[in-house]
Amino acid sequence: MRWILALLMLVLMETPAWGSPLGVELQTGDVILLSLDCYECRMIEDETQTRFSHSGLVIVDSREQVFVAEALGDVHHVPLADFIARSSPGRPPVVMRLRELQSLQPTPSELKRRQQDLIRRYVNHFVGLPFDSDYRWNNFTSDGVELLYCSEFIVKLLNEILEKPIQAKPMSFKRNWEYWQKHFPQGVPEGLPGYSPADFYQSPLMIRL
């Protein structure tokens, strides 16, 4: 397992550049919000009254190749172009950046240190964790492996390098209650702590690029 993680780190740090089709200069730690084209995605977007149903975390390697880490199926990363290609027609991706990381621009050495720490923590502690289809914060398998959904994964990884952590908030599923009752046979996580892609967009901790 250790050699696999070492190889993954090497890939992240040494592969050639892909370029960015979003028209903004991305950096490690940025969050990309998407509208995915599926029925459940429409329900998520209606519930939050936004056009966002998925989120991914930008990772830029030392040669400017841009990946997006995501919890979808499991925690993994894909090239930026592959990630944004899933965006619903007419609903372009939106890029958000934490104000705390933006404030480090005048001190590039500290910003780089935190970004490298984020990549290390991603590779060593998050890659391969299974997806949480129950949308429950701090949800674990019987073997003690944490399950993560997209925005939960991003919050928990970012919080490992932030001085001002992002806080989970009570979730609401009331607009489409009957659908969610069928979707969550073990019980709708109404009022339980969580974080949605829309919460990134609405957070005062973040700015839109």
PDB file of C-alpha atoms in Angstrom:
ATOM      1  CA  MET A   1       0.000   0.000   0.000  1.00  0.00           C
ATOM      2  CA  ARG A   2       2.813   2.421   0.843  1.00  0.00           C
ATOM      3  CA  TRP A   3       4.399   2.056  -2.612  1.00  0.00           C
ATOM      4  CA  ILE A   4       1.027   2.715  -4.270  1.00  0.00           C
ATOM      5  CA  LEU A   5       0.680   5.987  -2.372  1.00  0.00           C
ATOM      6  CA  ALA A   6       4.238   6.952  -3.280  1.00  0.00           C
ATOM      7  CA  LEU A   7       3.514   6.270  -6.955  1.00  0.00           C
ATOM      8  CA  LEU A   8       0.339   8.353  -6.787  1.00  0.00           C
ATOM      9  CA  MET A   9       2.262  11.262  -5.271  1.00  0.00           C
ATOM     10  CA  LEU A  10       4.815  10.967  -8.068  1.00  0.00           C
ATOM     11  CA  VAL A  11       2.039  11.106 -10.671  1.00  0.00           C
ATOM     12  CA  LEU A  12       0.556  14.208  -9.075  1.00  0.00           C
ATOM     13  CA  MET A  13       3.905  15.967  -8.999  1.00  0.00           C
ATOM     14  CA  GLU A  14       5.486  14.982 -12.318  1.00  0.00           C
ATOM     15  CA  THR A  15       2.880  14.581 -15.069  1.00  0.00           C
ATOM     16  CA  PRO A  16       2.705  17.078 -17.981  1.00  0.00           C
ATOM     17  CA  ALA A  17       0.350  20.078 -17.994  1.00  0.00           C
ATOM     18  CA  TRP A  18      -3.194  19.794 -19.337  1.00  0.00           C
ATOM     19  CA  GLY A  19      -4.141  23.493 -19.217  1.00  0.00           C
ATOM     20  CA  SER A  20      -7.344  25.073 -17.896  1.00  0.00           C
ATOM     21  CA  PRO A  21     -10.503  25.515 -19.990  1.00  0.00           C
ATOM     22  CA  LEU A  22     -12.289  27.577 -17.306  1.00  0.00           C
ATOM     23  CA  GLY A  23     -10.623  30.896 -18.078  1.00  0.00           C
ATOM     24  CA  VAL A  24      -9.399  31.428 -14.495  1.00  0.00           C
ATOM     25  CA  GLU A  25      -6.041  30.633 -12.912  1.00  0.00           C
ATOM     26  CA  LEU A  26      -6.800  27.702 -10.646  1.00  0.00           C
ATOM     27  CA  GLN A  27      -4.818  26.770  -7.572  1.00  0.00           C
ATOM     28  CA  THR A  28      -4.755  23.840  -5.204  1.00  0.00           C
ATOM     29  CA  GLY A  29      -7.630  24.191  -2.761  1.00  0.00           C
ATOM     30  CA  ASP A  30     -10.120  25.819  -5.134  1.00  0.00           C
ATOM     31  CA  VAL A  31     -13.592  24.272  -5.227  1.00  0.00           C
ATOM     32  CA  ILE A  32     -15.455  23.674  -8.497  1.00  0.00           C
ATOM     33  CA  LEU A  33     -19.239  23.440  -8.362  1.00  0.00           C
ATOM     34  CA  LEU A  34     -21.149  21.483 -11.005  1.00  0.00           C
ATOM     35  CA  SER A  35     -24.678  20.747 -12.079  1.00  0.00           C
ATOM     36  CA  LEU A  36     -24.774  17.042 -12.910  1.00  0.00           C
ATOM     37  CA  ASP A  37     -27.409  15.658 -15.261  1.00  0.00           C
ATOM     38  CA  CYS A  38     -29.358  13.093 -13.227  1.00  0.00           C
ATOM     39  CA  TYR A  39     -32.735  12.928 -11.475  1.00  0.00           C
ATOM     40  CA  GLU A  40     -31.260  12.867  -7.972  1.00  0.00           C
ATOM     41  CA  CYS A  41     -29.084  15.826  -8.962  1.00  0.00           C
ATOM     42  CA  ARG A  42     -32.206  17.795  -9.925  1.00  0.00           C
ATOM     43  CA  MET A  43     -33.665  17.008  -6.511  1.00  0.00           C
ATOM     44  CA  ILE A  44     -30.503  18.234  -4.761  1.00  0.00           C
ATOM     45  CA  GLU A  45     -30.549  21.441  -6.772  1.00  0.00           C
ATOM     46  CA  ASP A  46     -34.223  22.028  -6.070  1.00  0.00           C
ATOM     47  CA  GLU A  47     -33.705  21.336  -2.373  1.00  0.00           C
ATOM     48  CA  THR A  48     -30.946  23.952  -2.123  1.00  0.00           C
ATOM     49  CA  GLN A  49     -32.547  26.322  -4.652  1.00  0.00           C
ATOM     50  CA  THR A  50     -29.293  26.509  -6.625  1.00  0.00           C
ATOM     51  CA  ARG A  51     -27.926  24.877  -9.777  1.00  0.00           C
ATOM     52  CA  PHE A  52     -25.242  22.904  -7.943  1.00  0.00           C
ATOM     53  CA  SER A  53     -25.382  19.171  -7.250  1.00  0.00           C
ATOM     54  CA  HIS A  54     -21.707  18.160  -7.198  1.00  0.00           C
ATOM     55  CA  SER A  55     -18.373  19.587  -6.091  1.00  0.00           C
ATOM     56  CA  GLY A  56     -14.698  18.813  -6.574  1.00  0.00           C
ATOM     57  CA  LEU A  57     -11.411  20.055  -5.155  1.00  0.00           C
ATOM     58  CA  VAL A  58      -8.659  21.394  -7.409  1.00  0.00           C
ATOM     59  CA  ILE A  59      -5.162  19.934  -7.157  1.00  0.00           C
ATOM     60  CA  VAL A  60      -2.440  21.561  -9.274  1.00  0.00           C
ATOM     61  CA  ASP A  61       0.861  19.715  -9.607  1.00  0.00           C
ATOM     62  CA  SER A  62       4.359  21.207  -9.862  1.00  0.00           C
ATOM     63  CA  ARG A  63       4.109  21.339 -13.672  1.00  0.00           C
ATOM     64  CA  GLU A  64       0.709  23.051 -13.677  1.00  0.00           C
ATOM     65  CA  GLN A  65      -1.378  19.995 -14.531  1.00  0.00           C
ATOM     66  CA  VAL A  66      -4.814  20.441 -13.009  1.00  0.00           C
ATOM     67  CA  PHE A  67      -6.692  17.563 -11.396  1.00  0.00           C
ATOM     68  CA  VAL A  68     -10.000  17.591  -9.553  1.00  0.00           C
ATOM     69  CA  ALA A  69     -10.401  15.344  -6.513  1.00  0.00           C
ATOM     70  CA  GLU A  70     -13.932  14.132  -5.863  1.00  0.00           C
ATOM     71  CA  ALA A  71     -16.012  11.691  -3.844  1.00  0.00           C
ATOM     72  CA  LEU A  72     -18.100   9.981  -6.506  1.00  0.00           C
ATOM     73  CA  GLY A  73     -18.142   6.197  -6.363  1.00  0.00           C
ATOM     74  CA  ASP A  74     -15.063   6.581  -4.166  1.00  0.00           C
ATOM     75  CA  VAL A  75     -12.537   9.328  -3.479  1.00  0.00           C
ATOM     76  CA  HIS A  76     -10.301   9.778  -6.528  1.00  0.00           C
ATOM     77  CA  HIS A  77      -9.084  12.492  -8.905  1.00  0.00           C
ATOM     78  CA  VAL A  78      -9.564  13.127 -12.608  1.00  0.00           C
ATOM     79  CA  PRO A  79      -8.144  15.656 -15.089  1.00  0.00           C
ATOM     80  CA  LEU A  80      -9.942  19.006 -14.996  1.00  0.00           C
ATOM     81  CA  ALA A  81     -11.322  18.605 -18.539  1.00  0.00           C
ATOM     82  CA  ASP A  82     -12.920  15.269 -17.629  1.00  0.00           C
ATOM     83  CA  PHE A  83     -14.502  16.728 -14.512  1.00  0.00           C
ATOM     84  CA  ILE A  84     -16.121  19.769 -16.106  1.00  0.00           C
ATOM     85  CA  ALA A  85     -17.250  17.749 -19.151  1.00  0.00           C
ATOM     86  CA  ARG A  86     -19.964  16.277 -16.910  1.00  0.00           C
ATOM     87  CA  SER A  87     -21.564  19.678 -16.336  1.00  0.00           C
ATOM     88  CA  SER A  88     -25.173  19.940 -17.514  1.00  0.00           C
ATOM     89  CA  PRO A  89     -25.644  21.875 -20.780  1.00  0.00           C
ATOM     90  CA  GLY A  90     -26.264  25.557 -20.170  1.00  0.00           C
ATOM     91  CA  ARG A  91     -25.046  25.309 -16.583  1.00  0.00           C
ATOM     92  CA  PRO A  92     -21.332  26.155 -16.589  1.00  0.00           C
ATOM     93  CA  PRO A  93     -19.093  25.265 -13.635  1.00  0.00           C
ATOM     94  CA  VAL A  94     -18.403  27.849 -10.936  1.00  0.00           C
ATOM     95  CA  VAL A  95     -15.052  28.168  -9.147  1.00  0.00           C
ATOM     96  CA  MET A  96     -14.898  29.184  -5.477  1.00  0.00           C
ATOM     97  CA  ARG A  97     -11.820  29.994  -3.385  1.00  0.00           C
ATOM     98  CA  LEU A  98     -11.447  30.207   0.372  1.00  0.00           C
ATOM     99  CA  ARG A  99     -10.748  33.722   1.587  1.00  0.00           C
ATOM    100  CA  GLU A 100      -8.181  32.305   4.001  1.00  0.00           C
ATOM    101  CA  LEU A 101      -6.130  30.833   1.148  1.00  0.00           C
ATOM    102  CA  GLN A 102      -6.618  33.935  -0.982  1.00  0.00           C
ATOM    103  CA  SER A 103      -5.210  36.048   1.888  1.00  0.00           C
ATOM    104  CA  LEU A 104      -1.959  34.050   1.666  1.00  0.00           C
ATOM    105  CA  GLN A 105      -1.195  35.277  -1.872  1.00  0.00           C
ATOM    106  CA  PRO A 106       1.286  37.903  -0.551  1.00  0.00           C
ATOM    107  CA  THR A 107       3.128  35.100   1.286  1.00  0.00           C
ATOM    108  CA  PRO A 108       3.570  32.485  -1.469  1.00  0.00           C
ATOM    109  CA  SER A 109       5.852  30.273   0.626  1.00  0.00           C
ATOM    110  CA  GLU A 110       3.141  29.764   3.264  1.00  0.00           C
ATOM    111  CA  LEU A 111       0.479  29.219   0.605  1.00  0.00           C
ATOM    112  CA  LYS A 112       2.656  26.628  -1.131  1.00  0.00           C
ATOM    113  CA  ARG A 113       3.375  24.889   2.175  1.00  0.00           C
ATOM    114  CA  ARG A 114      -0.326  24.517   2.924  1.00  0.00           C
ATOM    115  CA  GLN A 115      -1.141  23.375  -0.598  1.00  0.00           C
ATOM    116  CA  GLN A 116       1.561  20.711  -0.497  1.00  0.00           C
ATOM    117  CA  ASP A 117       0.280  19.621   2.906  1.00  0.00           C
ATOM    118  CA  LEU A 118      -3.218  19.334   1.443  1.00  0.00           C
ATOM    119  CA  ILE A 119      -1.972  17.089  -1.377  1.00  0.00           C
ATOM    120  CA  ARG A 120      -0.075  14.873   1.067  1.00  0.00           C
ATOM    121  CA  ARG A 121      -3.099  14.499   3.302  1.00  0.00           C
ATOM    122  CA  TYR A 122      -5.316  13.756   0.313  1.00  0.00           C
ATOM    123  CA  VAL A 123      -2.999  11.000  -0.928  1.00  0.00           C
ATOM    124  CA  ASN A 124      -2.269   9.501   2.484  1.00  0.00           C
ATOM    125  CA  HIS A 125      -5.692   9.649   4.137  1.00  0.00           C
ATOM    126  CA  PHE A 126      -8.509  10.189   1.626  1.00  0.00           C
ATOM    127  CA  VAL A 127      -7.837   8.448  -1.694  1.00  0.00           C
ATOM    128  CA  GLY A 128     -10.006   5.357  -2.105  1.00  0.00           C
ATOM    129  CA  LEU A 129     -12.473   6.053   0.717  1.00  0.00           C
ATOM    130  CA  PRO A 130     -15.965   4.839  -0.274  1.00  0.00           C
ATOM    131  CA  PHE A 131     -18.898   7.046  -1.196  1.00  0.00           C
ATOM    132  CA  ASP A 132     -21.600   7.805   1.387  1.00  0.00           C
ATOM    133  CA  SER A 133     -24.973   7.472  -0.335  1.00  0.00           C
ATOM    134  CA  ASP A 134     -26.704   8.085   3.027  1.00  0.00           C
ATOM    135  CA  TYR A 135     -25.305  11.654   3.282  1.00  0.00           C
ATOM    136  CA  ARG A 136     -24.458  11.295   6.958  1.00  0.00           C
ATOM    137  CA  TRP A 137     -21.604  13.163   8.619  1.00  0.00           C
ATOM    138  CA  ASN A 138     -19.107  10.870  10.354  1.00  0.00           C
ATOM    139  CA  ASN A 139     -20.534   7.731   8.767  1.00  0.00           C
ATOM    140  CA  PHE A 140     -18.330   4.619   8.934  1.00  0.00           C
ATOM    141  CA  THR A 141     -18.424   1.049   7.681  1.00  0.00           C
ATOM    142  CA  SER A 142     -18.452  -1.847  10.155  1.00  0.00           C
ATOM    143  CA  ASP A 143     -14.683  -2.023   9.612  1.00  0.00           C
ATOM    144  CA  GLY A 144     -14.198   1.600  10.682  1.00  0.00           C
ATOM    145  CA  VAL A 145     -13.658   3.028   7.168  1.00  0.00           C
ATOM    146  CA  GLU A 146     -15.166   6.480   6.739  1.00  0.00           C
ATOM    147  CA  LEU A 147     -17.770   7.009   4.024  1.00  0.00           C
ATOM    148  CA  LEU A 148     -17.775  10.418   2.325  1.00  0.00           C
ATOM    149  CA  TYR A 149     -20.017  12.298  -0.089  1.00  0.00           C
ATOM    150  CA  CYS A 150     -18.677  15.014  -2.385  1.00  0.00           C
ATOM    151  CA  SER A 151     -18.886  18.189  -0.326  1.00  0.00           C
ATOM    152  CA  GLU A 152     -18.234  16.393   2.968  1.00  0.00           C
ATOM    153  CA  PHE A 153     -14.947  15.081   1.556  1.00  0.00           C
ATOM    154  CA  ILE A 154     -13.886  18.582   0.496  1.00  0.00           C
ATOM    155  CA  VAL A 155     -14.755  20.179   3.831  1.00  0.00           C
ATOM    156  CA  LYS A 156     -12.919  17.536   5.845  1.00  0.00           C
ATOM    157  CA  LEU A 157      -9.804  17.697   3.670  1.00  0.00           C
ATOM    158  CA  LEU A 158      -9.673  21.495   3.596  1.00  0.00           C
ATOM    159  CA  ASN A 159     -10.202  21.710   7.342  1.00  0.00           C
ATOM    160  CA  GLU A 160      -6.922  19.871   7.861  1.00  0.00           C
ATOM    161  CA  ILE A 161      -4.998  22.898   6.536  1.00  0.00           C
ATOM    162  CA  LEU A 162      -7.264  25.791   7.603  1.00  0.00           C
ATOM    163  CA  GLU A 163      -6.946  27.938  10.699  1.00  0.00           C
ATOM    164  CA  LYS A 164     -10.659  28.797  10.475  1.00  0.00           C
ATOM    165  CA  PRO A 165     -12.414  25.491   9.711  1.00  0.00           C
ATOM    166  CA  ILE A 166     -15.588  25.174   7.667  1.00  0.00           C
ATOM    167  CA  GLN A 167     -18.495  24.177   9.900  1.00  0.00           C
ATOM    168  CA  ALA A 168     -21.131  21.590   9.048  1.00  0.00           C
ATOM    169  CA  LYS A 169     -24.714  22.830   9.219  1.00  0.00           C
ATOM    170  CA  PRO A 170     -28.172  21.255   9.606  1.00  0.00           C
ATOM    171  CA  MET A 171     -29.429  19.755   6.351  1.00  0.00           C
ATOM    172  CA  SER A 172     -32.975  20.122   5.029  1.00  0.00           C
ATOM    173  CA  PHE A 173     -34.858  17.790   2.688  1.00  0.00           C
ATOM    174  CA  LYS A 174     -38.367  19.199   3.160  1.00  0.00           C
ATOM    175  CA  ARG A 175     -39.015  20.473  -0.382  1.00  0.00           C
ATOM    176  CA  ASN A 176     -38.957  16.942  -1.836  1.00  0.00           C
ATOM    177  CA  TRP A 177     -39.769  14.919   1.254  1.00  0.00           C
ATOM    178  CA  GLU A 178     -41.534  12.019  -0.445  1.00  0.00           C
ATOM    179  CA  TYR A 179     -38.642  11.486  -2.847  1.00  0.00           C
ATOM    180  CA  TRP A 180     -36.074  11.512  -0.049  1.00  0.00           C
ATOM    181  CA  GLN A 181     -38.114   9.077   2.046  1.00  0.00           C
ATOM    182  CA  LYS A 182     -37.781   6.579  -0.801  1.00  0.00           C
ATOM    183  CA  HIS A 183     -34.129   7.465  -1.388  1.00  0.00           C
ATOM    184  CA  PHE A 184     -33.156   7.031   2.279  1.00  0.00           C
ATOM    185  CA  PRO A 185     -34.961   3.857   3.479  1.00  0.00           C
ATOM    186  CA  GLN A 186     -33.007   4.020   6.751  1.00  0.00           C
ATOM    187  CA  GLY A 187     -34.409   7.508   7.424  1.00  0.00           C
ATOM    188  CA  VAL A 188     -34.007  10.964   5.913  1.00  0.00           C
ATOM    189  CA  PRO A 189     -31.056  12.816   7.547  1.00  0.00           C
ATOM    190  CA  GLU A 190     -33.262  15.865   8.120  1.00  0.00           C
ATOM    191  CA  GLY A 191     -31.664  18.361  10.492  1.00  0.00           C
ATOM    192  CA  LEU A 192     -28.457  16.347  10.807  1.00  0.00           C
ATOM    193  CA  PRO A 193     -25.094  18.056  10.226  1.00  0.00           C
ATOM    194  CA  GLY A 194     -23.843  18.125   6.664  1.00  0.00           C
ATOM    195  CA  TYR A 195     -22.646  20.318   3.822  1.00  0.00           C
ATOM    196  CA  SER A 196     -23.929  20.704   0.283  1.00  0.00           C
ATOM    197  CA  PRO A 197     -22.301  22.052  -2.898  1.00  0.00           C
ATOM    198  CA  ALA A 198     -24.643  25.056  -2.544  1.00  0.00           C
ATOM    199  CA  ASP A 199     -23.170  25.793   0.889  1.00  0.00           C
ATOM    200  CA  PHE A 200     -19.793  26.514  -0.710  1.00  0.00           C
ATOM    201  CA  TYR A 201     -21.470  28.990  -3.046  1.00  0.00           C
ATOM    202  CA  GLN A 202     -23.303  30.738  -0.214  1.00  0.00           C
ATOM    203  CA  SER A 203     -20.493  30.672   2.367  1.00  0.00           C
ATOM    204  CA  PRO A 204     -18.992  33.993   3.507  1.00  0.00           C
ATOM    205  CA  LEU A 205     -15.720  32.103   3.885  1.00  0.00           C
ATOM    206  CA  MET A 206     -15.422  31.822   0.102  1.00  0.00           C
ATOM    207  CA  ILE A 207     -15.200  34.083  -2.924  1.00  0.00           C
ATOM    208  CA  ARG A 208     -16.326  33.347  -6.460  1.00  0.00           C
ATOM    209  CA  LEU A 209     -13.607  33.565  -9.103  1.00  0.00           C
TER     210      LEU A 209
END
